[in-house]
PDB file of C-alpha atoms and ligand atoms in Angstrom:
ATOM      1  CA  MET A   1     118.845 147.770 124.995  1.00 82.00           C
ATOM      2  CA  GLY A   2     117.415 149.700 122.724  1.00 81.00           C
ATOM      3  CA  ALA A   3     115.450 151.845 125.338  1.00 83.00           C
ATOM      4  CA  LEU A   4     118.847 152.467 127.524  1.00 82.00           C
ATOM      5  CA  GLY A   5     120.403 153.602 124.392  1.00 82.00           C
ATOM      6  CA  ALA A   6     117.825 155.828 123.561  1.00 83.00           C
ATOM      7  CA  HIS A   7     117.349 157.139 127.387  1.00 84.00           C
ATOM      8  CA  LYS A   8     121.458 157.577 128.142  1.00 81.00           C
ATOM      9  CA  PHE A   9     122.817 158.485 124.173  1.00 77.00           C
ATOM     10  CA  GLY A  10     119.551 159.781 122.397  1.00 80.00           C
ATOM     11  CA  GLU A  11     116.767 162.459 122.558  1.00 81.00           C
ATOM     12  CA  ALA A  12     115.579 160.847 125.638  1.00 78.00           C
ATOM     13  CA  LYS A  13     118.060 161.582 127.746  1.00 81.00           C
ATOM     14  CA  LYS A  14     116.092 164.153 130.181  1.00 84.00           C
ATOM     15  CA  SER A  15     112.973 161.794 130.625  1.00 91.00           C
ATOM     16  CA  ARG A  16     112.325 159.858 133.638  1.00 93.00           C
ATOM     17  CA  ASN A  17     110.028 157.515 132.663  1.00 95.00           C
ATOM     18  CA  MET A  18     109.791 156.289 129.138  1.00 95.00           C
ATOM     19  CA  LEU A  19     108.506 153.770 126.974  1.00 96.00           C
ATOM     20  CA  ALA A  20     110.831 152.713 123.871  1.00 95.00           C
ATOM     21  CA  VAL A  21     108.599 150.646 121.456  1.00 96.00           C
ATOM     22  CA  PHE A  22     110.379 149.323 117.844  1.00 95.00           C
ATOM     23  CA  ILE A  23     108.847 147.863 115.365  1.00 95.00           C
ATOM     24  CA  GLY A  24     110.135 145.987 112.718  1.00 91.00           C
ATOM     25  CA  THR A  25     110.113 142.279 112.028  1.00 91.00           C
ATOM     26  CA  GLY A  26     108.369 141.702 115.179  1.00 93.00           C
ATOM     27  CA  ILE A  27     107.490 144.577 118.242  1.00 96.00           C
ATOM     28  CA  GLY A  28     110.214 144.591 121.119  1.00 93.00           C
ATOM     29  CA  GLY A  29     110.318 147.356 123.816  1.00 94.00           C
ATOM     30  CA  GLY A  30     111.916 148.783 127.277  1.00 93.00           C
ATOM     31  CA  ILE A  31     110.483 150.707 129.951  1.00 95.00           C
ATOM     32  CA  ILE A  32     112.773 153.603 132.300  1.00 93.00           C
ATOM     33  CA  ILE A  33     111.419 154.172 135.587  1.00 95.00           C
ATOM     34  CA  ASP A  34     113.030 156.543 137.183  1.00 94.00           C
ATOM     35  CA  GLY A  35     115.914 156.903 135.129  1.00 89.00           C
ATOM     36  CA  LYS A  36     116.747 153.488 135.243  1.00 89.00           C
ATOM     37  CA  ILE A  37     115.682 150.517 133.087  1.00 89.00           C
ATOM     38  CA  TYR A  38     112.524 148.423 134.772  1.00 93.00           C
ATOM     39  CA  ARG A  39     113.548 144.681 134.374  1.00 91.00           C
ATOM     40  CA  GLY A  40     110.362 143.260 136.275  1.00 92.00           C
ATOM     41  CA  SER A  41     110.306 140.562 138.523  1.00 93.00           C
ATOM     42  CA  ASN A  42     111.885 137.931 136.322  1.00 91.00           C
ATOM     43  CA  TYR A  43     113.253 140.660 134.004  1.00 86.00           C
ATOM     44  CA  SER A  44     110.663 140.014 131.505  1.00 89.00           C
ATOM     45  CA  ALA A  45     109.215 143.416 131.116  1.00 89.00           C
ATOM     46  CA  GLY A  46     108.755 145.411 128.470  1.00 88.00           C
ATOM     47  CA  GLU A  47     107.329 142.147 126.457  1.00 93.00           C
ATOM     48  CA  ILE A  48     104.630 145.048 124.146  1.00 96.00           C
ATOM     49  CA  GLY A  49     104.588 143.003 121.603  1.00 96.00           C
ATOM     50  CA  HIS A  50     102.692 140.741 123.220  1.00 97.00           C
ATOM     51  CA  VAL A  51     100.246 142.882 124.646  1.00 96.00           C
ATOM     52  CA  ILE A  52      96.701 141.168 123.327  1.00 97.00           C
ATOM     53  CA  VAL A  53      94.630 144.017 121.580  1.00 97.00           C
ATOM     54  CA  ASP A  54      92.246 141.848 120.058  1.00 97.00           C
ATOM     55  CA  LYS A  55      91.693 138.247 121.804  1.00 96.00           C
ATOM     56  CA  ASN A  56      90.070 137.007 118.473  1.00 97.00           C
ATOM     57  CA  GLY A  57      93.228 137.927 116.741  1.00 96.00           C
ATOM     58  CA  PRO A  58      95.473 135.898 114.476  1.00 96.00           C
ATOM     59  CA  VAL A  59      98.179 133.808 116.305  1.00 96.00           C
ATOM     60  CA  CYS A  60     100.960 134.676 117.136  1.00 96.00           C
ATOM     61  CA  GLY A  61     105.018 133.466 117.094  1.00 94.00           C
ATOM     62  CA  CYS A  62     104.199 133.254 121.096  1.00 95.00           C
ATOM     63  CA  GLY A  63     101.173 130.588 121.164  1.00 96.00           C
ATOM     64  CA  ASN A  64      98.491 133.922 121.771  1.00 97.00           C
ATOM     65  CA  LYS A  65      96.335 135.211 119.550  1.00 97.00           C
ATOM     66  CA  GLY A  66      95.420 138.741 118.942  1.00 97.00           C
ATOM     67  CA  CYS A  67      98.972 139.976 120.362  1.00 98.00           C
ATOM     68  CA  PHE A  68     100.255 143.959 119.143  1.00 98.00           C
ATOM     69  CA  GLU A  69     102.321 142.620 117.292  1.00 97.00           C
ATOM     70  CA  THR A  70     100.381 140.721 114.726  1.00 97.00           C
ATOM     71  CA  PHE A  71      98.310 143.891 113.750  1.00 97.00           C
ATOM     72  CA  ALA A  72     101.502 146.241 113.478  1.00 97.00           C
ATOM     73  CA  SER A  73     105.357 145.150 113.615  1.00 96.00           C
ATOM     74  CA  ARG A  74     106.296 145.061 109.590  1.00 95.00           C
ATOM     75  CA  SER A  75     105.839 141.847 108.825  1.00 93.00           C
ATOM     76  CA  ALA A  76     101.690 141.448 110.391  1.00 96.00           C
ATOM     77  CA  ILE A  77     101.336 144.811 108.010  1.00 95.00           C
ATOM     78  CA  ALA A  78     103.248 142.903 104.812  1.00 93.00           C
ATOM     79  CA  LYS A  79     100.969 139.898 105.143  1.00 92.00           C
ATOM     80  CA  ASN A  80      97.793 141.670 104.987  1.00 93.00           C
ATOM     81  CA  ILE A  81      98.695 143.280 101.835  1.00 91.00           C
ATOM     82  CA  VAL A  82      99.642 140.350 100.456  1.00 89.00           C
ATOM     83  CA  ALA A  83      96.053 138.816 101.466  1.00 88.00           C
ATOM     84  CA  GLU A  84      94.456 141.553 100.018  1.00 88.00           C
ATOM     85  CA  LEU A  85      96.612 141.406  96.763  1.00 85.00           C
ATOM     86  CA  LYS A  86      95.749 138.187  95.563  1.00 82.00           C
ATOM     87  CA  THR A  87      92.138 139.123  95.474  1.00 81.00           C
ATOM     88  CA  LYS A  88      93.013 141.443  92.785  1.00 73.00           C
ATOM     89  CA  LYS A  89      93.757 144.766  94.768  1.00 74.00           C
ATOM     90  CA  LYS A  90      95.845 147.385  92.849  1.00 79.00           C
ATOM     91  CA  SER A  91      99.187 148.325  94.280  1.00 83.00           C
ATOM     92  CA  ILE A  92     102.425 149.173  92.872  1.00 79.00           C
ATOM     93  CA  LEU A  93     103.822 146.638  95.340  1.00 80.00           C
ATOM     94  CA  LYS A  94     102.453 143.740  93.235  1.00 76.00           C
ATOM     95  CA  LYS A  95     104.965 144.511  90.810  1.00 75.00           C
ATOM     96  CA  ILE A  96     107.903 144.042  92.743  1.00 73.00           C
ATOM     97  CA  ILE A  97     106.884 141.009  95.620  1.00 72.00           C
ATOM     98  CA  SER A  98     107.899 137.939  94.990  1.00 72.00           C
ATOM     99  CA  PRO A  99     106.894 134.623  97.478  1.00 70.00           C
ATOM    100  CA  ASN A 100     110.100 134.200  98.864  1.00 73.00           C
ATOM    101  CA  LYS A 101     111.266 137.481  99.574  1.00 79.00           C
ATOM    102  CA  PRO A 102     109.913 139.434 102.490  1.00 83.00           C
ATOM    103  CA  ILE A 103     108.384 143.267 101.800  1.00 88.00           C
ATOM    104  CA  LYS A 104     110.871 145.178 103.466  1.00 89.00           C
ATOM    105  CA  SER A 105     110.106 148.605 105.203  1.00 91.00           C
ATOM    106  CA  ARG A 106     111.894 150.428 102.814  1.00 90.00           C
ATOM    107  CA  MET A 107     109.302 149.248  99.634  1.00 91.00           C
ATOM    108  CA  LEU A 108     106.276 150.174 102.016  1.00 93.00           C
ATOM    109  CA  ALA A 109     107.930 153.267 102.068  1.00 94.00           C
ATOM    110  CA  ALA A 110     108.478 153.728  98.218  1.00 93.00           C
ATOM    111  CA  ALA A 111     104.625 152.644  98.174  1.00 93.00           C
ATOM    112  CA  VAL A 112     103.473 155.268 100.717  1.00 95.00           C
ATOM    113  CA  LYS A 113     105.252 158.051  98.680  1.00 94.00           C
ATOM    114  CA  SER A 114     104.140 157.198  95.210  1.00 92.00           C
ATOM    115  CA  ASN A 115     100.648 157.390  97.211  1.00 94.00           C
ATOM    116  CA  ASP A 116      99.516 153.643  96.824  1.00 93.00           C
ATOM    117  CA  ARG A 117      95.945 153.851  98.630  1.00 93.00           C
ATOM    118  CA  LEU A 118      96.058 149.862  99.600  1.00 93.00           C
ATOM    119  CA  VAL A 119      99.862 150.050 101.660  1.00 94.00           C
ATOM    120  CA  ILE A 120      98.760 153.462 103.201  1.00 96.00           C
ATOM    121  CA  LYS A 121      95.323 151.467 104.534  1.00 96.00           C
ATOM    122  CA  HIS A 122      97.141 149.091 105.965  1.00 96.00           C
ATOM    123  CA  ILE A 123     100.217 151.413 107.688  1.00 97.00           C
ATOM    124  CA  SER A 124      97.086 153.717 109.021  1.00 98.00           C
ATOM    125  CA  ASN A 125      94.912 151.320 110.450  1.00 97.00           C
ATOM    126  CA  ALA A 126      98.784 149.830 112.190  1.00 98.00           C
ATOM    127  CA  CYS A 127      99.057 153.316 113.403  1.00 98.00           C
ATOM    128  CA  ASP A 128      95.457 153.034 115.012  1.00 98.00           C
ATOM    129  CA  THR A 129      96.481 150.059 117.354  1.00 98.00           C
ATOM    130  CA  ILE A 130      99.989 151.563 117.773  1.00 98.00           C
ATOM    131  CA  GLY A 131      98.319 154.035 119.036  1.00 98.00           C
ATOM    132  CA  LEU A 132      95.700 152.843 121.533  1.00 97.00           C
ATOM    133  CA  VAL A 133      98.560 150.418 122.930  1.00 98.00           C
ATOM    134  CA  LEU A 134     100.408 153.462 123.828  1.00 97.00           C
ATOM    135  CA  ALA A 135      97.861 154.669 125.303  1.00 97.00           C
ATOM    136  CA  ASN A 136      97.155 151.982 127.586  1.00 96.00           C
ATOM    137  CA  SER A 137     100.282 151.995 128.131  1.00 97.00           C
ATOM    138  CA  ALA A 138     100.508 155.648 129.406  1.00 96.00           C
ATOM    139  CA  ASN A 139      97.436 155.393 131.168  1.00 96.00           C
ATOM    140  CA  LEU A 140      98.591 152.446 133.235  1.00 95.00           C
ATOM    141  CA  MET A 141     101.873 153.998 133.780  1.00 95.00           C
ATOM    142  CA  ASN A 142     101.640 157.591 132.985  1.00 95.00           C
ATOM    143  CA  PHE A 143     104.989 158.116 131.210  1.00 96.00           C
ATOM    144  CA  ASP A 144     106.826 161.425 130.355  1.00 95.00           C
ATOM    145  CA  MET A 145     108.136 160.225 126.546  1.00 96.00           C
ATOM    146  CA  ILE A 146     107.785 157.323 124.356  1.00 96.00           C
ATOM    147  CA  VAL A 147     110.204 156.605 121.728  1.00 95.00           C
ATOM    148  CA  LEU A 148     109.357 154.503 118.904  1.00 96.00           C
ATOM    149  CA  GLY A 149     112.465 152.993 116.711  1.00 94.00           C
ATOM    150  CA  GLY A 150     112.569 150.205 114.139  1.00 93.00           C
ATOM    151  CA  GLY A 151     112.925 149.534 110.444  1.00 91.00           C
ATOM    152  CA  LEU A 152     109.333 150.917 109.344  1.00 93.00           C
ATOM    153  CA  ILE A 153     109.454 154.143 111.829  1.00 94.00           C
ATOM    154  CA  GLU A 154     112.946 154.768 110.767  1.00 93.00           C
ATOM    155  CA  ALA A 155     111.672 154.658 106.946  1.00 93.00           C
ATOM    156  CA  LEU A 156     108.516 155.960 107.392  1.00 96.00           C
ATOM    157  CA  ASP A 157     108.329 158.229 110.773  1.00 95.00           C
ATOM    158  CA  TYR A 158     107.415 161.780 108.827  1.00 96.00           C
ATOM    159  CA  PHE A 159     103.820 159.577 107.692  1.00 97.00           C
ATOM    160  CA  MET A 160     103.451 157.441 110.984  1.00 97.00           C
ATOM    161  CA  LEU A 161     104.023 159.585 113.677  1.00 97.00           C
ATOM    162  CA  PRO A 162     101.542 161.905 113.229  1.00 98.00           C
ATOM    163  CA  LYS A 163      99.075 159.049 113.145  1.00 98.00           C
ATOM    164  CA  ILE A 164     100.274 157.543 116.053  1.00 98.00           C
ATOM    165  CA  LYS A 165     100.089 160.735 117.966  1.00 97.00           C
ATOM    166  CA  GLU A 166      96.310 160.978 116.731  1.00 97.00           C
ATOM    167  CA  SER A 167      94.978 157.547 117.936  1.00 97.00           C
ATOM    168  CA  PHE A 168      97.176 158.100 121.069  1.00 97.00           C
ATOM    169  CA  LYS A 169      94.851 161.198 121.720  1.00 95.00           C
ATOM    170  CA  LYS A 170      91.516 159.314 120.865  1.00 95.00           C
ATOM    171  CA  TYR A 171      92.648 156.943 123.904  1.00 96.00           C
ATOM    172  CA  ALA A 172      94.912 157.901 126.608  1.00 96.00           C
ATOM    173  CA  PHE A 173      93.695 159.949 129.204  1.00 94.00           C
ATOM    174  CA  LYS A 174      94.507 163.580 129.879  1.00 92.00           C
ATOM    175  CA  ASP A 175      95.997 163.062 132.718  1.00 90.00           C
ATOM    176  CA  ALA A 176      98.420 160.621 131.403  1.00 87.00           C
ATOM    177  CA  SER A 177      99.274 162.287 128.514  1.00 87.00           C
ATOM    178  CA  LYS A 178      99.145 166.228 129.188  1.00 88.00           C
ATOM    179  CA  ASN A 179     103.220 166.586 129.297  1.00 89.00           C
ATOM    180  CA  LEU A 180     103.816 163.165 127.391  1.00 96.00           C
ATOM    181  CA  LYS A 181     106.383 163.629 124.282  1.00 96.00           C
ATOM    182  CA  ILE A 182     106.088 160.688 121.778  1.00 96.00           C
ATOM    183  CA  ILE A 183     109.455 161.006 119.610  1.00 94.00           C
ATOM    184  CA  ALA A 184     110.927 159.265 117.089  1.00 93.00           C
ATOM    185  CA  ASN A 185     114.798 157.586 117.776  1.00 87.00           C
ATOM    186  CA  ASN A 186     117.461 159.350 116.534  1.00 82.00           C
ATOM    187  CA  LEU A 187     120.282 156.914 117.000  1.00 80.00           C
ATOM    188  CA  GLY A 188     119.357 154.193 114.507  1.00 81.00           C
ATOM    189  CA  ASP A 189     120.190 150.908 114.502  1.00 78.00           C
ATOM    190  CA  ASP A 190     122.989 151.842 116.304  1.00 83.00           C
ATOM    191  CA  VAL A 191     120.309 152.335 119.284  1.00 80.00           C
ATOM    192  CA  ALA A 192     121.192 149.126 120.446  1.00 78.00           C
ATOM    193  CA  LEU A 193     125.199 149.484 120.914  1.00 81.00           C
ATOM    194  CA  TYR A 194     124.539 152.626 122.641  1.00 78.00           C
ATOM    195  CA  GLY A 195     122.015 150.412 125.153  1.00 79.00           C
ATOM    196  CA  GLY A 196     125.249 148.146 125.349  1.00 82.00           C
ATOM    197  CA  ILE A 197     127.704 150.995 126.366  1.00 83.00           C
ATOM    198  CA  ALA A 198     125.163 152.214 128.940  1.00 81.00           C
ATOM    199  CA  LEU A 199     125.063 148.380 130.615  1.00 81.00           C
ATOM    200  CA  ALA A 200     128.566 147.971 130.877  1.00 84.00           C
ATOM    201  CA  GLU A 201     128.899 151.365 131.871  1.00 83.00           C
ATOM    202  CA  GLU A 202     126.381 150.074 134.660  1.00 80.00           C
ATOM    203  CA  PHE A 203     127.698 147.167 135.421  1.00 80.00           C
ATOM    204  CA  LEU A 204     131.379 148.168 135.742  1.00 83.00           C
ATOM    205  CA  LYS A 205     130.586 151.349 137.491  1.00 80.00           C
ATOM    206  CA  ILE A 206     132.497 153.595 134.616  1.00 80.00           C
ATOM    207  CA  LYS A 207     131.866 156.171 132.431  1.00 78.00           C
ATOM    208  CA  ILE A 208     132.556 155.620 128.775  1.00 73.00           C
TER     209      ILE A 208
HETATM  210 ZN1   ZN B   1     102.792 137.128 120.961  1.00 63.74          ZN
END
């Protein structure tokens, strides 16, 4: 839905071949090929959060090990930060986190703004993994655009996008990335609602 919304109503309107990746509690995605959503043979295409980046990595909710979202989702970043805080590392988050409350994207954003080194380190590591997965996807599919969204990106796009692009450049083939733009979703949370409109238009063959 998010991919459709970004493609039909967001800044990705002009794109033909596009990947959308939403980074929040988990990581979800969607693929547009030749202007249309690509659903795959069993309607499961776009599960980018479960692309495996380290076969010996942490166990994922899906049962596999080392999925993309076990490294770069907001919950994965939060988990790594909490683990390091237990080793007496300094962070401004120490004062505001409590065991039963999740670390929200806006808390991470506030920590980055205050130059919190621990949080910056973990988000930077996530950006490197995001760039790696995007580069793998671009090498395979030769997209013209990648739209990034979700709570974490919305709160920290100014900080994360340059790092993601830097990492992407490191891993992507020149031909696969020549005209490729990586942008932040400009429709906020509503992007999935816009996707719903696009879907209704497609199924009902109407223009809303
Ligand atoms: Zn998984």
